[in-house]
Coordinates of C-alpha atoms and ligand atoms in Angstrom, one line a residue:
M1 CA -19.6 -6.2 -11.4
S2 CA -16.8 -6.5 -14.0
N3 CA -19.1 -7.9 -16.7
H4 CA -20.5 -4.6 -18.0
T5 CA -20.6 -4.2 -21.7
R6 CA -18.1 -1.5 -22.1
K7 CA -16.5 0.3 -24.9
L8 CA -13.3 2.0 -25.6
Q9 CA -12.8 5.1 -23.4
A10 CA -10.3 8.0 -23.5
F11 CA -9.3 10.5 -20.8
R12 CA -7.8 13.8 -21.7
A13 CA -5.5 15.5 -19.0
S14 CA -1.9 15.9 -18.2
L15 CA -0.4 12.4 -17.8
L16 CA 2.4 11.3 -15.4
H17 CA 3.8 7.8 -15.0
F18 CA 7.1 6.1 -14.6
H19 CA 9.2 3.5 -16.4
A20 CA 12.1 3.5 -14.0
D21 CA 13.2 4.7 -10.6
P22 CA 14.1 8.5 -10.7
A23 CA 16.9 7.7 -8.2
V24 CA 18.7 5.7 -10.8
S25 CA 17.6 7.2 -14.1
D26 CA 16.9 10.7 -15.2
Q27 CA 14.7 9.3 -18.0
A28 CA 12.4 7.6 -15.4
H29 CA 9.1 9.4 -15.9
A30 CA 6.8 10.1 -18.8
W31 CA 5.0 13.5 -18.8
H32 CA 2.4 14.5 -21.4
E33 CA 1.2 18.0 -20.7
D34 CA -1.8 17.6 -23.0
G35 CA -2.1 13.9 -22.8
L36 CA -4.6 11.1 -23.6
L37 CA -5.1 7.8 -21.8
V38 CA -7.0 5.2 -23.9
V39 CA -8.6 2.4 -22.0
D40 CA -9.9 -0.7 -23.8
E41 CA -13.1 -2.6 -23.4
A42 CA -11.5 -4.9 -20.8
G43 CA -10.4 -2.0 -18.6
R44 CA -6.7 -2.2 -19.7
V45 CA -4.4 0.5 -21.0
Q46 CA -4.4 0.6 -24.7
A47 CA -2.3 3.8 -25.1
A48 CA -0.9 6.7 -23.1
G49 CA 0.7 9.6 -24.8
D50 CA 0.2 13.1 -26.3
Y51 CA -3.4 14.0 -27.2
A52 CA -2.3 15.4 -30.6
A53 CA -0.6 12.1 -31.5
L54 CA -3.3 9.7 -30.2
A55 CA -6.6 11.5 -30.9
P56 CA -6.6 11.1 -34.7
S57 CA -6.6 7.3 -34.5
L58 CA -9.5 7.2 -32.0
A59 CA -12.8 6.0 -33.5
P60 CA -15.1 9.0 -34.2
D61 CA -17.6 7.8 -31.6
A62 CA -15.1 7.1 -28.8
A63 CA -16.1 8.8 -25.6
I64 CA -13.5 11.3 -24.4
T65 CA -13.7 12.4 -20.8
D66 CA -12.2 15.8 -20.5
W67 CA -10.0 16.3 -17.4
R68 CA -7.9 19.1 -18.7
G69 CA -6.3 21.2 -16.0
K70 CA -5.8 18.0 -13.9
I71 CA -3.1 15.4 -13.7
I72 CA -3.8 11.7 -14.3
T73 CA -1.4 9.3 -12.6
P74 CA -1.6 5.6 -11.8
G75 CA -3.6 4.9 -8.7
F76 CA -1.6 4.9 -5.5
I77 CA -0.5 1.7 -3.9
D78 CA -0.4 1.5 -0.1
T79 CA 1.8 -1.5 0.9
H80 CA 1.1 -1.6 4.6
L81 CA -2.1 -0.9 6.6
H82 CA -4.6 -2.6 8.9
F83 CA -8.2 -2.4 7.8
P84 CA -9.8 -3.2 11.2
Q85 CA -7.9 -0.4 12.8
T86 CA -9.8 2.2 10.8
D87 CA -12.1 2.8 13.8
M88 CA -9.3 3.6 16.2
I89 CA -7.1 5.8 14.0
A90 CA -5.9 8.9 16.0
S91 CA -6.3 7.3 19.4
P92 CA -4.2 8.9 22.2
A93 CA -1.9 6.7 24.3
P94 CA 1.4 7.2 26.0
G95 CA 3.2 4.4 24.2
L96 CA 2.7 1.3 22.1
L97 CA 1.6 -1.1 24.8
P98 CA -1.2 1.0 26.3
W99 CA -2.2 1.9 22.7
L100 CA -2.5 -1.8 21.8
E101 CA -4.3 -2.7 25.0
T102 CA -6.7 0.2 25.2
Y103 CA -7.6 0.6 21.5
T104 CA -6.2 -1.9 19.1
F105 CA -7.0 -5.3 20.6
P106 CA -10.6 -4.5 21.6
T107 CA -11.2 -2.9 18.1
E108 CA -9.9 -6.0 16.4
A109 CA -11.9 -8.3 18.5
A110 CA -15.2 -7.0 17.0
F111 CA -14.2 -8.4 13.6
S112 CA -15.2 -11.9 14.5
D113 CA -18.7 -10.7 13.6
P114 CA -19.1 -11.0 9.8
L115 CA -21.7 -8.1 9.6
H116 CA -19.4 -5.8 11.5
A117 CA -16.4 -6.9 9.4
R118 CA -18.3 -6.3 6.2
A119 CA -19.5 -2.8 7.2
G120 CA -15.9 -2.0 8.2
A121 CA -14.5 -3.2 4.9
E122 CA -17.0 -1.1 2.9
F123 CA -16.0 2.1 4.7
F124 CA -12.3 1.2 4.5
L125 CA -12.3 0.6 0.8
D126 CA -14.3 3.8 0.1
E127 CA -11.8 5.7 2.2
L128 CA -8.9 4.3 0.2
L129 CA -10.6 5.3 -3.1
R130 CA -11.4 8.8 -1.8
N131 CA -7.6 9.1 -1.2
G132 CA -6.7 7.7 -4.6
T133 CA -5.4 4.4 -3.4
T134 CA -6.4 1.6 -5.8
T135 CA -4.3 -1.2 -4.4
A136 CA -3.3 -1.9 -0.8
V137 CA -1.6 -4.7 1.1
V138 CA -3.9 -5.2 4.1
Y139 CA -3.8 -6.8 7.5
C140 CA -7.1 -8.2 8.5
T141 CA -7.6 -9.6 12.0
V142 CA -7.0 -13.1 13.3
H143 CA -10.6 -14.0 12.2
K144 CA -11.1 -15.5 8.8
E145 CA -14.4 -13.6 8.6
S146 CA -12.5 -10.4 8.4
V147 CA -10.7 -11.6 5.2
D148 CA -13.9 -12.7 3.6
A149 CA -15.4 -9.3 4.3
L150 CA -12.4 -7.5 2.8
F151 CA -12.3 -9.5 -0.4
E152 CA -16.1 -9.6 -0.9
A153 CA -16.2 -5.8 -0.6
S154 CA -13.2 -5.5 -2.8
A155 CA -14.6 -7.8 -5.5
A156 CA -17.8 -5.7 -5.5
R157 CA -15.6 -2.7 -6.5
N158 CA -13.4 -4.7 -8.8
L159 CA -10.2 -3.6 -7.0
R160 CA -6.8 -5.3 -7.0
M161 CA -6.3 -5.9 -3.3
A162 CA -3.9 -8.0 -1.2
G163 CA -4.8 -9.1 2.3
G164 CA -4.6 -11.9 4.8
K165 CA -5.6 -13.2 8.1
V166 CA -3.3 -12.4 11.0
L167 CA -1.4 -15.3 12.4
M168 CA -0.9 -14.9 16.2
D169 CA -0.7 -17.8 18.6
R170 CA 1.2 -16.3 21.5
H171 CA 1.9 -13.1 23.4
C172 CA -1.5 -11.7 22.7
P173 CA -5.0 -11.6 24.4
D174 CA -6.8 -14.9 24.4
F175 CA -9.7 -13.4 22.4
L176 CA -7.3 -12.7 19.5
R177 CA -5.3 -15.9 19.6
D178 CA -5.3 -18.7 17.0
T179 CA -3.2 -21.9 17.3
C180 CA -0.5 -23.1 15.1
D181 CA -2.9 -25.6 13.4
T182 CA -6.0 -23.4 13.1
G183 CA -4.0 -20.4 11.9
I184 CA -2.4 -22.3 9.1
R185 CA -5.5 -24.2 8.2
D186 CA -7.6 -21.0 8.0
S187 CA -4.9 -19.3 5.9
E188 CA -4.8 -22.2 3.4
E189 CA -8.5 -22.3 3.1
L190 CA -8.5 -18.5 2.5
I191 CA -5.8 -18.9 -0.2
Q192 CA -7.9 -21.4 -2.0
R193 CA -11.0 -19.3 -1.7
W194 CA -9.6 -16.0 -2.7
H195 CA -6.0 -16.0 -4.1
N196 CA -6.0 -14.9 -7.8
K197 CA -9.8 -15.0 -7.8
G198 CA -10.7 -11.9 -9.8
R199 CA -8.3 -9.3 -8.6
A200 CA -7.8 -10.6 -5.1
M201 CA -4.4 -11.7 -3.9
Y202 CA -3.7 -13.4 -0.6
A203 CA -1.0 -12.4 1.9
I204 CA 0.3 -14.8 4.5
T205 CA 0.3 -12.6 7.6
P206 CA 2.3 -13.4 10.8
R207 CA 1.7 -10.3 12.8
F208 CA 5.3 -10.2 13.9
A209 CA 7.9 -12.6 15.1
P210 CA 7.0 -12.3 18.9
T211 CA 3.4 -13.2 18.4
S212 CA 4.0 -16.5 16.5
S213 CA 5.4 -19.6 18.1
E214 CA 8.3 -21.3 16.4
A215 CA 5.9 -24.0 15.2
Q216 CA 3.7 -21.4 13.6
L217 CA 6.6 -19.6 11.9
V218 CA 7.8 -22.9 10.5
A219 CA 4.3 -23.7 9.2
A220 CA 3.9 -20.2 7.7
G221 CA 7.2 -20.6 5.9
E222 CA 6.0 -24.0 4.5
L223 CA 2.8 -22.3 3.4
A224 CA 4.8 -19.6 1.7
R225 CA 6.8 -22.3 -0.2
A226 CA 3.7 -24.2 -1.2
Y227 CA 2.0 -21.1 -2.6
P228 CA 5.0 -19.1 -4.0
D229 CA 2.9 -16.4 -5.7
T230 CA 1.1 -15.4 -2.5
F231 CA 2.3 -12.4 -0.6
I232 CA 3.9 -12.4 2.8
Q233 CA 3.5 -9.4 5.1
T234 CA 4.8 -8.7 8.6
H235 CA 6.5 -6.1 10.8
V236 CA 10.2 -5.8 11.5
A237 CA 12.4 -3.5 13.6
E238 CA 9.8 -0.9 14.3
N239 CA 11.1 0.2 17.7
S240 CA 14.1 -0.5 19.8
D241 CA 12.3 -2.3 22.7
E242 CA 10.7 -4.7 20.2
V243 CA 14.2 -5.4 18.7
S244 CA 15.6 -6.3 22.1
W245 CA 12.6 -8.5 22.8
V246 CA 13.1 -10.5 19.6
G247 CA 16.7 -10.8 20.5
E248 CA 15.7 -12.5 23.8
L249 CA 13.1 -14.7 22.1
F250 CA 15.3 -15.8 19.2
P251 CA 18.9 -15.7 20.7
E252 CA 20.3 -18.0 18.0
R253 CA 19.5 -15.6 15.2
R254 CA 21.9 -12.9 14.0
S255 CA 19.2 -10.2 13.8
Y256 CA 15.4 -9.6 14.0
L257 CA 15.1 -9.7 10.2
Q258 CA 17.1 -12.9 10.0
V259 CA 14.4 -14.6 12.1
Y260 CA 12.1 -14.3 9.1
E261 CA 14.8 -15.5 6.7
H262 CA 15.4 -18.6 8.9
Y263 CA 11.7 -19.6 8.8
G264 CA 11.5 -19.1 5.0
L265 CA 9.6 -15.9 5.1
M266 CA 11.9 -13.8 3.0
R267 CA 11.3 -14.1 -0.8
P268 CA 9.9 -12.1 -3.7
R269 CA 6.5 -10.8 -2.7
A270 CA 7.4 -10.6 1.0
L271 CA 6.8 -7.1 2.4
F272 CA 8.2 -5.9 5.7
G273 CA 6.7 -2.9 7.5
H274 CA 8.9 -0.3 9.1
C275 CA 12.5 -1.6 8.9
I276 CA 13.8 1.3 11.0
W277 CA 16.4 -0.6 13.1
L278 CA 18.1 -2.6 10.5
D279 CA 21.8 -2.8 9.9
D280 CA 23.7 -3.0 6.6
A281 CA 23.7 -6.8 6.6
D282 CA 19.9 -6.7 7.0
F283 CA 19.4 -4.2 4.1
A284 CA 21.6 -6.5 2.0
L285 CA 19.5 -9.5 3.0
M286 CA 16.4 -7.6 2.0
A287 CA 17.9 -6.9 -1.5
D288 CA 19.3 -10.4 -1.9
T289 CA 16.0 -12.2 -1.2
G290 CA 13.9 -9.9 -3.4
S291 CA 11.9 -8.9 -0.3
A292 CA 10.6 -5.3 0.0
I293 CA 10.4 -2.6 2.6
A294 CA 7.1 -0.7 3.4
H295 CA 8.2 2.6 4.9
C296 CA 5.4 4.0 7.1
P297 CA 6.4 7.6 8.1
T298 CA 3.2 8.9 9.7
S299 CA 3.0 5.8 11.9
N300 CA 6.7 6.0 12.9
L301 CA 6.3 9.7 13.9
F302 CA 3.0 9.0 15.7
L303 CA 4.4 6.2 17.8
G304 CA 7.8 7.7 18.1
S305 CA 9.3 4.5 16.7
G306 CA 12.2 6.1 14.9
L307 CA 13.3 7.4 11.5
F308 CA 13.7 5.1 8.5
D309 CA 16.9 5.6 6.5
M310 CA 15.9 5.7 2.9
A311 CA 19.5 6.5 1.7
R312 CA 20.8 3.4 3.4
A313 CA 18.1 1.2 1.8
D314 CA 18.9 2.8 -1.6
K315 CA 22.6 2.1 -1.1
A316 CA 21.8 -1.6 -0.6
K317 CA 19.5 -1.5 -3.6
A318 CA 16.6 -2.8 -1.4
Q319 CA 13.1 -2.3 -2.8
V320 CA 11.2 0.4 -1.0
S321 CA 7.5 1.4 -1.1
L322 CA 5.3 3.6 1.1
G323 CA 2.6 2.5 3.6
T324 CA 0.1 4.5 5.7
D325 CA 0.0 1.9 8.5
V326 CA -3.5 3.0 9.5
G327 CA -4.4 2.9 12.4
A328 CA -1.0 3.8 13.9
G329 CA -0.6 5.9 10.8
T330 CA -2.5 9.1 11.0
S331 CA -3.8 9.4 7.4
F332 CA -5.2 7.3 4.6
S333 CA -3.6 9.8 2.2
M334 CA -0.5 8.7 0.3
L335 CA 0.1 12.4 -0.4
Q336 CA 0.2 13.1 3.3
T337 CA 2.4 10.0 3.7
M338 CA 4.8 11.5 1.1
N339 CA 4.8 14.7 3.1
E340 CA 6.0 12.9 6.2
A341 CA 8.4 10.7 4.3
Y342 CA 10.0 13.9 2.9
K343 CA 10.5 15.2 6.4
V344 CA 11.8 11.9 7.8
A345 CA 14.4 11.9 4.9
R346 CA 15.4 15.4 5.8
L347 CA 15.9 14.4 9.5
K348 CA 18.2 11.6 8.2
G349 CA 20.2 14.1 6.2
S350 CA 18.9 13.1 2.8
Y351 CA 16.5 14.5 0.3
L352 CA 13.5 13.0 -1.4
P353 CA 12.3 14.7 -4.6
A354 CA 8.6 14.7 -5.3
L355 CA 9.1 12.7 -8.5
R356 CA 10.7 10.0 -6.5
M357 CA 7.9 10.0 -4.0
F358 CA 5.3 9.6 -6.7
Y359 CA 7.4 6.8 -8.1
L360 CA 7.5 5.0 -4.7
A361 CA 3.7 5.3 -4.4
T362 CA 3.0 3.9 -7.9
L363 CA 5.6 1.9 -10.0
G364 CA 8.0 1.5 -7.0
A365 CA 5.3 -0.2 -5.0
A366 CA 4.2 -2.4 -8.0
R367 CA 7.8 -3.5 -8.4
S368 CA 8.0 -4.3 -4.6
M369 CA 5.0 -6.5 -5.2
Q370 CA 6.3 -8.1 -8.4
L371 CA 3.3 -6.6 -10.2
E372 CA 5.0 -4.4 -12.8
G373 CA 3.1 -4.7 -16.1
T374 CA -0.1 -5.4 -14.1
I375 CA -0.4 -2.1 -12.1
G376 CA 1.7 0.9 -11.3
N377 CA 2.1 2.6 -14.7
F378 CA 0.4 3.0 -18.0
A379 CA 2.3 0.3 -19.9
V380 CA 0.2 -1.1 -22.7
G381 CA -2.0 -3.9 -21.3
A382 CA -1.7 -2.8 -17.7
E383 CA -4.9 -2.6 -15.7
A384 CA -6.3 0.9 -15.9
D385 CA -6.3 1.9 -12.3
F386 CA -5.8 5.6 -12.2
I387 CA -6.5 8.8 -10.4
V388 CA -7.3 12.4 -11.4
L389 CA -5.3 14.9 -9.2
D390 CA -6.3 18.5 -9.0
P391 CA -3.4 20.9 -8.4
K392 CA -6.0 23.6 -7.7
A393 CA -8.1 21.6 -5.2
T394 CA -7.8 24.0 -2.4
P395 CA -7.3 27.8 -2.4
L396 CA -3.8 27.4 -1.0
L397 CA -2.8 24.7 -3.6
A398 CA -4.2 26.8 -6.4
R399 CA -2.3 29.9 -5.2
R400 CA 1.0 27.9 -4.9
T401 CA 0.7 25.8 -8.1
A402 CA -0.3 28.9 -10.2
H403 CA 3.3 30.0 -10.2
A404 CA 5.0 26.5 -10.2
D405 CA 7.7 26.7 -12.8
T406 CA 8.4 22.9 -13.0
L407 CA 6.6 19.6 -12.8
E408 CA 8.7 18.9 -9.6
E409 CA 7.3 22.1 -8.0
T410 CA 3.7 21.2 -8.8
L411 CA 4.1 17.6 -7.5
F412 CA 5.9 18.8 -4.4
A413 CA 3.1 21.2 -3.6
L414 CA 0.6 18.3 -4.1
A415 CA 2.6 16.0 -1.8
L416 CA 3.0 18.6 0.9
L417 CA -0.3 20.4 0.8
G418 CA -2.6 17.7 -0.7
D419 CA -4.8 15.1 0.8
D420 CA -8.1 13.5 -0.3
R421 CA -9.3 16.9 -1.4
A422 CA -6.8 16.8 -4.2
V423 CA -8.2 13.5 -5.6
R424 CA -10.9 14.6 -8.0
A425 CA -11.7 11.0 -9.2
T426 CA -10.5 7.5 -8.9
Y427 CA -10.9 4.7 -11.6
A428 CA -10.4 1.0 -11.1
A429 CA -9.9 -1.1 -14.3
G430 CA -11.3 1.9 -16.3
R431 CA -14.4 2.3 -14.2
L432 CA -15.2 5.3 -12.1
V433 CA -15.2 4.2 -8.4
H434 CA -15.0 7.6 -6.7
E435 CA -15.7 11.2 -7.8
R436 CA -15.3 14.1 -5.6
A437 CA -18.3 16.5 -5.5
G438 CA -17.5 19.6 -7.6
E439 CA -17.7 20.7 -11.2
S440 CA -18.3 17.8 -13.5
A441 CA -15.7 16.6 -15.9
Ligands
ZN1 ZN1 1.4 -2.2 10.9

């Protein structure tokens, strides 16, 4: 798919991207009201800047796609979600356990069938692209077929995706259980088959500490050492009952998070979902090990798990990104995820500006994944994954943004009122992979 003969392309619109975290620098973002994004033949950023400055140097026959009136930003990066749970998003249940038993586990069981898994992966990726998400860190199921399905469908769209087979050898239904040996052997086979092949990246995926035996956690840590540029993804400190349970299972560890450190599962490229019930020592450990937090507000509100403390994470200089956590999360939209992250921050007594939220969903996530320079902004040479946002996508958005006085106001309205309807088009490595029906560019 990526071998098309292509030529230089240029896209004219307002451009927004980041060079730094707005929480630590007031020069963090670049904004070009009448901007131009130039993408080379290989699908990489050649230039991003003012139209007036860049247009004269373009070849006379260069194709310029006119998206004036819209905002081009880097594609969103969703650092935590479960692709097989797409089919059970928005399932009613009075608590985590009945939700898992009634919906999650039976839904995941169906992914042992490669055809079912492939069809699910196709829908899942198209849904991500409709929502402007061009990279995600994805939990598959315990079945290696589910990983093949995800990466085959992702390769067909030429997307930069991370994912992995769930490791789970205890405290789960028999039909979703692996063993220490098969789990690690399958993971290694999948790393060799997929990791760094095209744009695929493998994530070693213990579901969470209680569902892996000590032997499996030890082996997962060894795998993470043997393949140091793979990702690691798991859950930590999502709700208080789970934290107590981990305390009983691992009484010799100082904290839930420290269980992962003990088994060698904290390092750069390790991503931890939720992180609600961490203490200051845990946040410091997160920062010291170069690990990163995936904050999943729609999921935390849906399951009543608790409120993530962004200010505390910032104080410890821990890396933070945003995840939808579908299917406990209630939306694939990173805009809706920002909306709920904003409200969670308010409930914790802090404030999240829109610029910060757009940073977290783009360059902040790329940094959490150690992928700065590859994705997340329009640095020269970066892969040209980008989206076209329409501040007038709905009557209400149009009415609100018509009298927005600042960029912050426009972005805030997009975050609070926007969803997939605000994503006019999505490009992966310079190629159009989603376009919303409407007037043509
Ligand atoms: Zn999750």
